[in-house]
Structures are given as structure tokens and as C-alpha cells.
PDB file of C-alpha atoms in Angstrom:
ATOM      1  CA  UNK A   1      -6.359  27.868   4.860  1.00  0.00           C
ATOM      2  CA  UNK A   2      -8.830  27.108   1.773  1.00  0.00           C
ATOM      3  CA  UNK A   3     -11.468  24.679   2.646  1.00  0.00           C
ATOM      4  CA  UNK A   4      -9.541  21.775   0.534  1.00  0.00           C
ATOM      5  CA  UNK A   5      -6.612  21.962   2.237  1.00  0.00           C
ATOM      6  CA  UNK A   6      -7.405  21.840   6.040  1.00  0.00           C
ATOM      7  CA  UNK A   7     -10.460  18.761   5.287  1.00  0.00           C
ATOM      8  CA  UNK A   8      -6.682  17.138   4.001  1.00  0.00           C
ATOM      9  CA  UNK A   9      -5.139  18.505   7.156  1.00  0.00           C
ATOM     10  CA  UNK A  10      -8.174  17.721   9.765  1.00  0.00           C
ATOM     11  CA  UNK A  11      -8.291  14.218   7.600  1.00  0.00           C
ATOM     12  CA  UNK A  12      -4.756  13.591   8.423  1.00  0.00           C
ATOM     13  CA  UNK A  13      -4.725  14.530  11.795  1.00  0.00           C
ATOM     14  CA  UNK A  14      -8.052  12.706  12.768  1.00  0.00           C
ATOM     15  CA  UNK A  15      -6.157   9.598  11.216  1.00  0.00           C
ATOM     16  CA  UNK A  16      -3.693   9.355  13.893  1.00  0.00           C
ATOM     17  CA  UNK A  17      -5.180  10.199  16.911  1.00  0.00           C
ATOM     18  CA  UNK A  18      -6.036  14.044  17.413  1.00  0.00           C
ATOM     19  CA  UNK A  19      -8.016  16.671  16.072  1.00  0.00           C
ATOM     20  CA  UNK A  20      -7.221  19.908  13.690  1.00  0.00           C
ATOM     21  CA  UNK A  21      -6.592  21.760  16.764  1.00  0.00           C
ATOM     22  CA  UNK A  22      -3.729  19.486  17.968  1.00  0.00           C
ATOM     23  CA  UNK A  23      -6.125  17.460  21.155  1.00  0.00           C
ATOM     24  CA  UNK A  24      -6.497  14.312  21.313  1.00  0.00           C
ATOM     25  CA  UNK A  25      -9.576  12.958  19.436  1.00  0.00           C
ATOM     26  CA  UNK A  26     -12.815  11.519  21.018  1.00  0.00           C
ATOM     27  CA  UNK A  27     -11.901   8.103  18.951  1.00  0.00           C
ATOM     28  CA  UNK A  28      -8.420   8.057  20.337  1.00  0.00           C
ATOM     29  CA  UNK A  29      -9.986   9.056  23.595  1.00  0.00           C
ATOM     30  CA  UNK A  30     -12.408   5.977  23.823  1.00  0.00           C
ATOM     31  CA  UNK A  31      -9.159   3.512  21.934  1.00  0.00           C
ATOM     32  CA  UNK A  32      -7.162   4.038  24.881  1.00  0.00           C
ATOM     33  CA  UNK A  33      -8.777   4.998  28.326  1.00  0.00           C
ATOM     34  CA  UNK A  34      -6.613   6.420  31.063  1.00  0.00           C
ATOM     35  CA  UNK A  35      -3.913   6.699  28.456  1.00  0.00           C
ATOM     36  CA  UNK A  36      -1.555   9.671  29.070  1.00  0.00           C
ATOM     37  CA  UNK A  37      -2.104  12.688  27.405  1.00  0.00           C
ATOM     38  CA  UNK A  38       0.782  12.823  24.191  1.00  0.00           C
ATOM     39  CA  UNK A  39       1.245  15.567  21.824  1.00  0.00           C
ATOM     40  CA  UNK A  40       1.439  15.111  18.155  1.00  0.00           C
ATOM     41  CA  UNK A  41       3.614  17.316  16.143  1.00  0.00           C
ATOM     42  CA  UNK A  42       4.074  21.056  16.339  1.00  0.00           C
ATOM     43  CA  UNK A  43       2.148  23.977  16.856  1.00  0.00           C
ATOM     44  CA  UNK A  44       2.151  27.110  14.726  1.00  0.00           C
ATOM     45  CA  UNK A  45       6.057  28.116  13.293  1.00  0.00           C
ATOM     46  CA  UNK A  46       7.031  31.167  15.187  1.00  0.00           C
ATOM     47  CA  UNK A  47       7.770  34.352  13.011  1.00  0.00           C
ATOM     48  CA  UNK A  48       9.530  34.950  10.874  1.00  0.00           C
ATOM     49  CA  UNK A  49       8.907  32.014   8.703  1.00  0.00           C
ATOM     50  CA  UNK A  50      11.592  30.430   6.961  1.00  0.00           C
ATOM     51  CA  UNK A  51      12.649  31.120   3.466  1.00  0.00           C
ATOM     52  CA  UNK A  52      11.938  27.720   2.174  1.00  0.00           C
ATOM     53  CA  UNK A  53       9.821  26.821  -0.918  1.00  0.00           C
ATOM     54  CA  UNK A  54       9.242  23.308   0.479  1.00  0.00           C
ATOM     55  CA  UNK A  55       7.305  24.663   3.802  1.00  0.00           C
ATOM     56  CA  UNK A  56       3.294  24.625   3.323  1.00  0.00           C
ATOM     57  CA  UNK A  57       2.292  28.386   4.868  1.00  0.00           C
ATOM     58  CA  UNK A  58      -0.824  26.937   6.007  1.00  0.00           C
ATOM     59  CA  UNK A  59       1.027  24.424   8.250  1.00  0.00           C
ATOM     60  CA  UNK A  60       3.233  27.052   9.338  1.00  0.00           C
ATOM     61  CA  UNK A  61       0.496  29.075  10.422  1.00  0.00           C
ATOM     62  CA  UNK A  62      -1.866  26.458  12.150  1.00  0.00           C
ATOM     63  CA  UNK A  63       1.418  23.974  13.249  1.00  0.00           C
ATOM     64  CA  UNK A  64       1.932  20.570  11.793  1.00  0.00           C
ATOM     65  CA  UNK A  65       0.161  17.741  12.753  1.00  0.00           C
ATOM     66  CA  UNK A  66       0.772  14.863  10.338  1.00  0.00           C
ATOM     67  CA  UNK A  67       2.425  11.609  10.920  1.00  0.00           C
ATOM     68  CA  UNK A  68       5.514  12.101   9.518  1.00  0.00           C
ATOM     69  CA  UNK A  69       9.367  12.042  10.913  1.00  0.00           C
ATOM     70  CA  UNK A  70      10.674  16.005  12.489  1.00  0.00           C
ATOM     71  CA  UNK A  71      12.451  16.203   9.638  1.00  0.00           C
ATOM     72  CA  UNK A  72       9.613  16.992   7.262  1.00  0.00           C
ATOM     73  CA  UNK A  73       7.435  19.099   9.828  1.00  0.00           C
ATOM     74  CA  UNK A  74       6.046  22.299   7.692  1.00  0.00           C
ATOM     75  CA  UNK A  75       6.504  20.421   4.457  1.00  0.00           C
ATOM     76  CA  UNK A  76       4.450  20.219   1.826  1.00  0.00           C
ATOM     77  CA  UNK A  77       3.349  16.852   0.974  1.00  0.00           C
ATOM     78  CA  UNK A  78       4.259  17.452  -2.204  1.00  0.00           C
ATOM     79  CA  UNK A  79       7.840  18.349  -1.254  1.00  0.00           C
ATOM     80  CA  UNK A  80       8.342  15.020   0.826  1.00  0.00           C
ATOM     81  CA  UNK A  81       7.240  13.331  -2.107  1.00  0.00           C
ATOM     82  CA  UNK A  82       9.525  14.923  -4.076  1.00  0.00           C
ATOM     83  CA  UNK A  83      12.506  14.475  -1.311  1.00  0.00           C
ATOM     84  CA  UNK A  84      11.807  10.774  -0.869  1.00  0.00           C
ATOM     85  CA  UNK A  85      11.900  10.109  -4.399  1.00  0.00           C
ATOM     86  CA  UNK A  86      15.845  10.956  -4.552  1.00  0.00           C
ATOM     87  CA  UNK A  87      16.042   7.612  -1.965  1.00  0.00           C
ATOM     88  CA  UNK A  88      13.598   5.393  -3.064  1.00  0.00           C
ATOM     89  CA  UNK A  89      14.779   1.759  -2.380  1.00  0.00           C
ATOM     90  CA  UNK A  90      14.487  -0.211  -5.968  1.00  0.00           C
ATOM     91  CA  UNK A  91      12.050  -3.073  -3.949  1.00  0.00           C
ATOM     92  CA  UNK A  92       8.010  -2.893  -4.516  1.00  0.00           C
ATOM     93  CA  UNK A  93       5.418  -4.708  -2.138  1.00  0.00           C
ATOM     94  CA  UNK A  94       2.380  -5.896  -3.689  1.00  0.00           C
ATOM     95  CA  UNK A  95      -0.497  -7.248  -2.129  1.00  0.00           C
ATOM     96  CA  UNK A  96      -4.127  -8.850  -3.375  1.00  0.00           C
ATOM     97  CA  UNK A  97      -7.553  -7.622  -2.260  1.00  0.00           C
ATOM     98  CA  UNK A  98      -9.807  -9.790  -3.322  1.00  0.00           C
ATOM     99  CA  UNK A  99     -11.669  -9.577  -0.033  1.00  0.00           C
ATOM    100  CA  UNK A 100     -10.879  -6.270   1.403  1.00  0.00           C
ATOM    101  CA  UNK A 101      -8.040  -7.380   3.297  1.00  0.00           C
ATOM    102  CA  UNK A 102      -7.540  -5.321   6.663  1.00  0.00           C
ATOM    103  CA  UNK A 103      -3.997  -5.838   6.656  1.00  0.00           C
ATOM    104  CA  UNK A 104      -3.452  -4.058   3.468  1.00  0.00           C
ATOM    105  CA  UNK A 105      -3.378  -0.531   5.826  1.00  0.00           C
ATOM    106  CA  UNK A 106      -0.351  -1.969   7.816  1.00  0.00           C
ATOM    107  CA  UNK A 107       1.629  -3.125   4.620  1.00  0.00           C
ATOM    108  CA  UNK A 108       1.207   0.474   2.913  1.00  0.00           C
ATOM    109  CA  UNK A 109       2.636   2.387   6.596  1.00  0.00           C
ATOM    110  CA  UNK A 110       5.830  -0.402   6.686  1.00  0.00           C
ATOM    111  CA  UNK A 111       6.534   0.263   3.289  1.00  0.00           C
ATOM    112  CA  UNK A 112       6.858   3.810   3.588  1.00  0.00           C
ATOM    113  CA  UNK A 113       8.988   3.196   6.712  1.00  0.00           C
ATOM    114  CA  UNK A 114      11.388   1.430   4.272  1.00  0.00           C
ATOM    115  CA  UNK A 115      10.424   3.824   1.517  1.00  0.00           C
ATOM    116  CA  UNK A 116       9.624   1.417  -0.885  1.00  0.00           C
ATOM    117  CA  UNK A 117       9.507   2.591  -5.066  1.00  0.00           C
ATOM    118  CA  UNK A 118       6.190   1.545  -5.318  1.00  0.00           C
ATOM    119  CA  UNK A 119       2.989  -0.176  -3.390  1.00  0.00           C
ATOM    120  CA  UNK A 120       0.769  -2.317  -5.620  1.00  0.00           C
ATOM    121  CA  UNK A 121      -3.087  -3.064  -4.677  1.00  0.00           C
ATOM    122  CA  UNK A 122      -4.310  -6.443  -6.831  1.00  0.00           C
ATOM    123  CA  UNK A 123      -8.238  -6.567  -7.140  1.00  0.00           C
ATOM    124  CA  UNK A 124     -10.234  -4.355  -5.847  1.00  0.00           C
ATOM    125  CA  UNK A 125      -9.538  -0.878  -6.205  1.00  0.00           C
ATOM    126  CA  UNK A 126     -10.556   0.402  -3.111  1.00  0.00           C
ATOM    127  CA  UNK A 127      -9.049  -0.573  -0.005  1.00  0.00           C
ATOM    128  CA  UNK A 128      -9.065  -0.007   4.052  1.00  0.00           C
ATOM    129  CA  UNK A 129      -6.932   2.914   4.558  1.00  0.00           C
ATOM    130  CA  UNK A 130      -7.233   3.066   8.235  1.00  0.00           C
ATOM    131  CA  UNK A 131      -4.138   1.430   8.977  1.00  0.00           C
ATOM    132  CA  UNK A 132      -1.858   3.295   6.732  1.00  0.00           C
ATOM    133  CA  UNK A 133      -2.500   6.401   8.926  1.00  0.00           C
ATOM    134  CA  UNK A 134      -2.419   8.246   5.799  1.00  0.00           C
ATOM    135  CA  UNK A 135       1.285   7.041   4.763  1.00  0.00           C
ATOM    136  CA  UNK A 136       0.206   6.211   1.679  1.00  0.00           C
ATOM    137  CA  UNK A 137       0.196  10.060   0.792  1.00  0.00           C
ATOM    138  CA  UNK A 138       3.999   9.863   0.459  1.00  0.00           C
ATOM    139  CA  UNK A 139       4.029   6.545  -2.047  1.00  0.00           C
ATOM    140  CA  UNK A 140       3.107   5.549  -5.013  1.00  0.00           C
ATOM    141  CA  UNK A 141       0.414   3.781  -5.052  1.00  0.00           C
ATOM    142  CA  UNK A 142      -0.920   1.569  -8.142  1.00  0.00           C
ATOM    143  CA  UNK A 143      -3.885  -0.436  -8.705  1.00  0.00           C
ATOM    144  CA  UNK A 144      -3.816  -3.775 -10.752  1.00  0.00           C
ATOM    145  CA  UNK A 145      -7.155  -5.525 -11.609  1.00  0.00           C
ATOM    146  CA  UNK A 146      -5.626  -8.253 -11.954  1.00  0.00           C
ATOM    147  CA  UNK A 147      -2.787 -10.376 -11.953  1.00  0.00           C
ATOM    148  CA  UNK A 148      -1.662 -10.750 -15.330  1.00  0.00           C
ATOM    149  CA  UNK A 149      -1.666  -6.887 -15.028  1.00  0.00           C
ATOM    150  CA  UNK A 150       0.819  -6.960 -12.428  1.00  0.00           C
ATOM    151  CA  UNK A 151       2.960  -9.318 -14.333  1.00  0.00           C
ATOM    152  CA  UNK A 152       3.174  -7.187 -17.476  1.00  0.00           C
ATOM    153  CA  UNK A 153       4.026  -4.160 -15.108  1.00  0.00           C
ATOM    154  CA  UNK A 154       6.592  -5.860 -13.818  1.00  0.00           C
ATOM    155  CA  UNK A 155       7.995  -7.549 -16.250  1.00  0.00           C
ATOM    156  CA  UNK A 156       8.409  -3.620 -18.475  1.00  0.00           C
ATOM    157  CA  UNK A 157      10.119  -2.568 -15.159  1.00  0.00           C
ATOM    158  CA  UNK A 158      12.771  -5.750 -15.088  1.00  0.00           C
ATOM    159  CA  UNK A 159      11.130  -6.803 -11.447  1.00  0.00           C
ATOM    160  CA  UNK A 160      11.600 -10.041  -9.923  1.00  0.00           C
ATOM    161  CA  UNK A 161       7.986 -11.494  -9.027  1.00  0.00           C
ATOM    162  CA  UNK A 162       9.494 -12.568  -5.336  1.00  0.00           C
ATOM    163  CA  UNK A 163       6.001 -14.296  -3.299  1.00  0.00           C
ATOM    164  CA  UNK A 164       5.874 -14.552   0.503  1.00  0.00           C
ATOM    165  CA  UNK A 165       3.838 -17.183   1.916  1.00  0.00           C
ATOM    166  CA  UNK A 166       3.673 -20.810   3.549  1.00  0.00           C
ATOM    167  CA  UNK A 167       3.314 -23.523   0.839  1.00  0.00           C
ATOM    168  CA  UNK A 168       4.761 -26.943  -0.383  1.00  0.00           C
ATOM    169  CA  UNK A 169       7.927 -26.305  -1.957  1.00  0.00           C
ATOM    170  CA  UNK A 170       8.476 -22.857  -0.581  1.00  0.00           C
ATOM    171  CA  UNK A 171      12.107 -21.796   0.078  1.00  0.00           C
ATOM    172  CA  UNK A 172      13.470 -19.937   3.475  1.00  0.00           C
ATOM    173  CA  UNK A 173      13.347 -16.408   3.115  1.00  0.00           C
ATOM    174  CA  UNK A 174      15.865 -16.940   5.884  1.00  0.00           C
ATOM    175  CA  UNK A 175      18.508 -18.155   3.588  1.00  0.00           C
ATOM    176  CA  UNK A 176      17.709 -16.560  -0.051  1.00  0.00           C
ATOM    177  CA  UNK A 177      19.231 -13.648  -1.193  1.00  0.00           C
ATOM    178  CA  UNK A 178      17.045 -11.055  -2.649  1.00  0.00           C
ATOM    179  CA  UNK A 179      17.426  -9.614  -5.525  1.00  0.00           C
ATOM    180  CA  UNK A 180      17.951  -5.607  -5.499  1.00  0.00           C
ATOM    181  CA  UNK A 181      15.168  -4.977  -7.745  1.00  0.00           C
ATOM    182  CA  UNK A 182      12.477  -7.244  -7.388  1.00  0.00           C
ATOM    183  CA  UNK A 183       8.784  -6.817  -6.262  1.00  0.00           C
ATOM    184  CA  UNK A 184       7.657  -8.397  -3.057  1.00  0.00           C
ATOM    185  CA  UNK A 185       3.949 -10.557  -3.571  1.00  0.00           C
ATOM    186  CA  UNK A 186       1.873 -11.072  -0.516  1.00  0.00           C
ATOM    187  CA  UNK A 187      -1.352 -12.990  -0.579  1.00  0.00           C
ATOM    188  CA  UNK A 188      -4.079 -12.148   1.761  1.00  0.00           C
ATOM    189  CA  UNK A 189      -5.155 -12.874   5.158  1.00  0.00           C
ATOM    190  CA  UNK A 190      -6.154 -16.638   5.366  1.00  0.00           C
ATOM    191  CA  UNK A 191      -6.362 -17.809   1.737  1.00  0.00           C
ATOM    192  CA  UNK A 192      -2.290 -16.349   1.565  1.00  0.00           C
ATOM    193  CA  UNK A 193      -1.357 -15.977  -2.122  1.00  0.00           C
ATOM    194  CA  UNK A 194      -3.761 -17.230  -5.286  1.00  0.00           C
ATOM    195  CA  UNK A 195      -2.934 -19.953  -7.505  1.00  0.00           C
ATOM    196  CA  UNK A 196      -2.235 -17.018 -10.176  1.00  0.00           C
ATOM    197  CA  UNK A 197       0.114 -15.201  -7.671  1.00  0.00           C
ATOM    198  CA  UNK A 198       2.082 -18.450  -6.799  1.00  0.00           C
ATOM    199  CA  UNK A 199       2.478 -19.038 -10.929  1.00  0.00           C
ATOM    200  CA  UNK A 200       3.362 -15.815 -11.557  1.00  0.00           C
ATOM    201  CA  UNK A 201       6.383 -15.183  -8.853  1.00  0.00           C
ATOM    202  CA  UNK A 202       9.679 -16.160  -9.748  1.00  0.00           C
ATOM    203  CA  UNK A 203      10.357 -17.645  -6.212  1.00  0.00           C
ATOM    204  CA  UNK A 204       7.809 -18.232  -3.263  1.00  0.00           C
ATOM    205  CA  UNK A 205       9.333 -17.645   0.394  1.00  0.00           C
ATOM    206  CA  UNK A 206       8.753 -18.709   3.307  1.00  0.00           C
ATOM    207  CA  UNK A 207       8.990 -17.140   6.819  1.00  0.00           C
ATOM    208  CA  UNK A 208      10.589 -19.429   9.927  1.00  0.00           C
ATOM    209  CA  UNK A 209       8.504 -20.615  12.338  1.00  0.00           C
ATOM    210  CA  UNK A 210       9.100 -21.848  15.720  1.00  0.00           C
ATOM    211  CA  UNK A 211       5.355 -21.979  17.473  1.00  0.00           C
ATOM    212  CA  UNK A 212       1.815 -23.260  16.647  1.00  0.00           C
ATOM    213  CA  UNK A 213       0.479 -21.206  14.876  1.00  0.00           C
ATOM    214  CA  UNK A 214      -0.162 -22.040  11.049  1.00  0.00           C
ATOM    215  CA  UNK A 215       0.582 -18.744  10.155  1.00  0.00           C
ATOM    216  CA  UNK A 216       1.759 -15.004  10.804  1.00  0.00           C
ATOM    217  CA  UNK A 217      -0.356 -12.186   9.837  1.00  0.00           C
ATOM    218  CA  UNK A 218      -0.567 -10.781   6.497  1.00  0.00           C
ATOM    219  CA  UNK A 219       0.891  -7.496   7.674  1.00  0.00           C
ATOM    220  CA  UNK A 220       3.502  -8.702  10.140  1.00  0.00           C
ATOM    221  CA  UNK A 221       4.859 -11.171   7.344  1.00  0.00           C
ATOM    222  CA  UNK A 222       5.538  -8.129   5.169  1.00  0.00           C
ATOM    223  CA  UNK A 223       6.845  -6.261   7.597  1.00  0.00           C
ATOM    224  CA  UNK A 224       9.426  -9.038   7.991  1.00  0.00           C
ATOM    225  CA  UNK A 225      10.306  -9.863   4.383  1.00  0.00           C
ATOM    226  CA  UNK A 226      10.898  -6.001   3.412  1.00  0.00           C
ATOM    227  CA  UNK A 227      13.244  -5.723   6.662  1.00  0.00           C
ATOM    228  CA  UNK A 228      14.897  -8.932   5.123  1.00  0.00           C
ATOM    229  CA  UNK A 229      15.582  -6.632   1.816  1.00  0.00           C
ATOM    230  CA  UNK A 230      16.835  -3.944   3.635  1.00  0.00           C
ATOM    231  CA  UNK A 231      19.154  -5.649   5.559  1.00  0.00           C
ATOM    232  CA  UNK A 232      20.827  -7.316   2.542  1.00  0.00           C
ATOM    233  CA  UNK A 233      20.535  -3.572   0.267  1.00  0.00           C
ATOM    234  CA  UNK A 234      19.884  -0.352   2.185  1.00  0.00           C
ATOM    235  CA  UNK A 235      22.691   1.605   3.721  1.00  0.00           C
ATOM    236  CA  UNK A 236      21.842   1.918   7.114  1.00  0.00           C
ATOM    237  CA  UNK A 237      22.963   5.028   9.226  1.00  0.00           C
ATOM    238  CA  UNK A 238      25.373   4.263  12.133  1.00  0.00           C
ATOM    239  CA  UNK A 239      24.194   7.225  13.924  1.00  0.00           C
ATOM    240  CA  UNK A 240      19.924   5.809  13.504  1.00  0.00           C
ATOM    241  CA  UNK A 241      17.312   7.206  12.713  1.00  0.00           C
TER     242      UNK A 241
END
């Protein structure tokens, strides 16, 4: 395996919990003491390999590792890519990072889970991957610098600017119906969405609560409101997952 390739690999695999070699890491090791020994994906591909142009021959011949469903175990990243792209769901999730929001991580891995078209970052370019668990390999990921940016995008793609957050005259998410294409506008954790975000969406929704807190997390709100979208839109299997 060339150099390039396995740092990806090791980097992928160190990401969720184990080393290159398939062991648990020392980080996962100290994250969750006593915990029973699990392992993560498959070992080498027994010969003969497959005919398949989508398998990666390095991951046949070292085993698979990644965090990704059986399914795609051998794959190249480039061919999930590729595959997921022919099922996209027509929603987008944006979020702002004006402060290096932690959450962002967690709203990248749930919108692969519901394999949203697209993931939007507002602010700062860089942002904390460590809670994507490398998910956002299999997206496609934009940056905005600001956003007016994110409007104009938007508005060229015929999205719905749909925000998510608590505020005075904010409408159940509950009870609205979402439209099929529209992108989904979180703010971040604490300040919730900027005084540009909330003029720019379309609609601003809010999430029911029943307890005393003020608010839900950042990345447990969208978790909820893309659910919300696939319940109304996707086509979910009777036989799961």
C-alpha cells in the first residue's frame, strides 16, 4: 500500500477507535476502561479477490477497517461516493462556525446517516472533525465565508433557507411540513443562529420541549430536524437497515 494511502487508512481507522492493524487503540483504550474487547470491520479478503472495479486492492489485502455500513466493506471511497450519489436525499444541513463549534463533527456523521446532498460549513473554514469519525469523506462538503454566500448558493440551487432554533416567533417543526428541497440552517452552540441566519431563512423552527432546559444541543437538534425530513420524504425500507 503506497505511503498516501494507508496514512488515509491508519487516519481512518485511528478515528474510530482502533489501529491500522485492526486492535483497539491506546485512545479508545483509556475512553472506555474495562470496556469489552469489539472488532471493527474485516480482516484481509480471502483469495481469490473479487472481480469488482469498485473494491480498493489495498483494503482487500490488509482488511477493511473504516466506519462504514457491510455493504461498502473493500470499497473504494471513491466508489461509495459515487454509489451514494445515485440516492442522495434533495435536503442540505448547514451550520455556522464562527467559534469552532464542537458540534459541527456530530452534524456532518447524522447527515451522512441520512445521506444528505450536501453539508455546508459558514465561517471559518476549518472545523473539528473529530466527531464526524471521518463521515465527511463520503459528502460533500462546502465552505461559505459568509452568509450572504450561502444565500446566493442557495438561492442558484432553488433551496428553501429552512432555520432551526428557539426564538420569538418561531414555528413548530412539529407541525410544518418541509419542503423536499430545502436547506436545513443551524446556528451554533449557545449563541443558536445569527441575526444574518435568522434574516436569511425562509422559516425559523422550533423543536418541542417538555423539560428545563433552555435548549437542546446543537448536534442533537439537527439530528432531530433531518429525521423530521426524512420521515415526511425518504422511502424507508420495510425490511431496515
Amino acid at each position: 500500500m503506497d505511503r498516501r494511502r494507508r496514512r488515509r487508512h491508519e487516519g481512518e481507522a485511528r478515528a474510530i477507535g482502533v489501529e491500522a492493524t485492526g486492535e483497539p487503540s491506546e485512545a479508545a483504550d483509556r475512553a472506555a476502561p474495562g470496556a469489552p474487547d469489539v472488532e471493527v470491520g474485516v480482516g484481509p479478503h480471502p483469495s481469490p479477490w473479487p472481480d469488482d472495479p469498485r473494491l480498493d486492492r489495498e483494503l482487500l489485502a490488509a482488511g477493511d477497517r473504516r466506519n462504514v455500513t457491510d455493504r461498502y466493506r473493500y470499497w473504494s471511497n471513491e466508489a461509495i461516493v459515487a454509489d451514494l450519489d445515485t440516492t442522495r436525499h434533495p435536503f442540505h444541513v448547514a451550520i455556522e462556525n464562527w467559534q469552532h463549534d464542537l458540534n459541527i463533527g456530530t452534524v456532518v456523521r447524522t447527515a451522512n446517516a441520512f445521506n444528505a446532498e450536501g453539508v455546508h460549513i459558514v465561517g471559518r473554514r476549518r472545523w473539528n472533525r473529530r466527531g464526524a469519525m471521518v463521515t465527511d469523506r463520503y459528502l460533500h462538503v462546502r465552505h461559505h465565508p459568509t452568509i450572504d454566500d450561502l444565500v446566493g448558493w442557495a438561492a442558484a440551487q432553488d433551496l428553501a433557507i429552512i432555520g432551526v432554533d428557539i426564538l420569538p416567533g418561531s414555528v413548530p417543526l412539529e407541525t410544518t411540513e418541509l419542503p423536499e428541497r430545502c436547506l436545513l440552517l443551524f446556528g451554533q452552540e449557545g449563541p443558536g443562529l445569527s441575526p444574518e441566519a435568522q434574516a436569511a431563512s425562509t422559516v425559523v423552527c422550533s423543536i418541542a420541549q417538555f423539560g428545563s432546559t433552555r435548549s437542546i444541543n446543537a448536534g442533537v437538534a439537527a439530528g432531530i430536524a433531518m429525521h423530521a425530513w426524512i420521515r415526511r420524504h425518504a422511502t424507508i425500507p420495510r425490511d431496515g437497515p
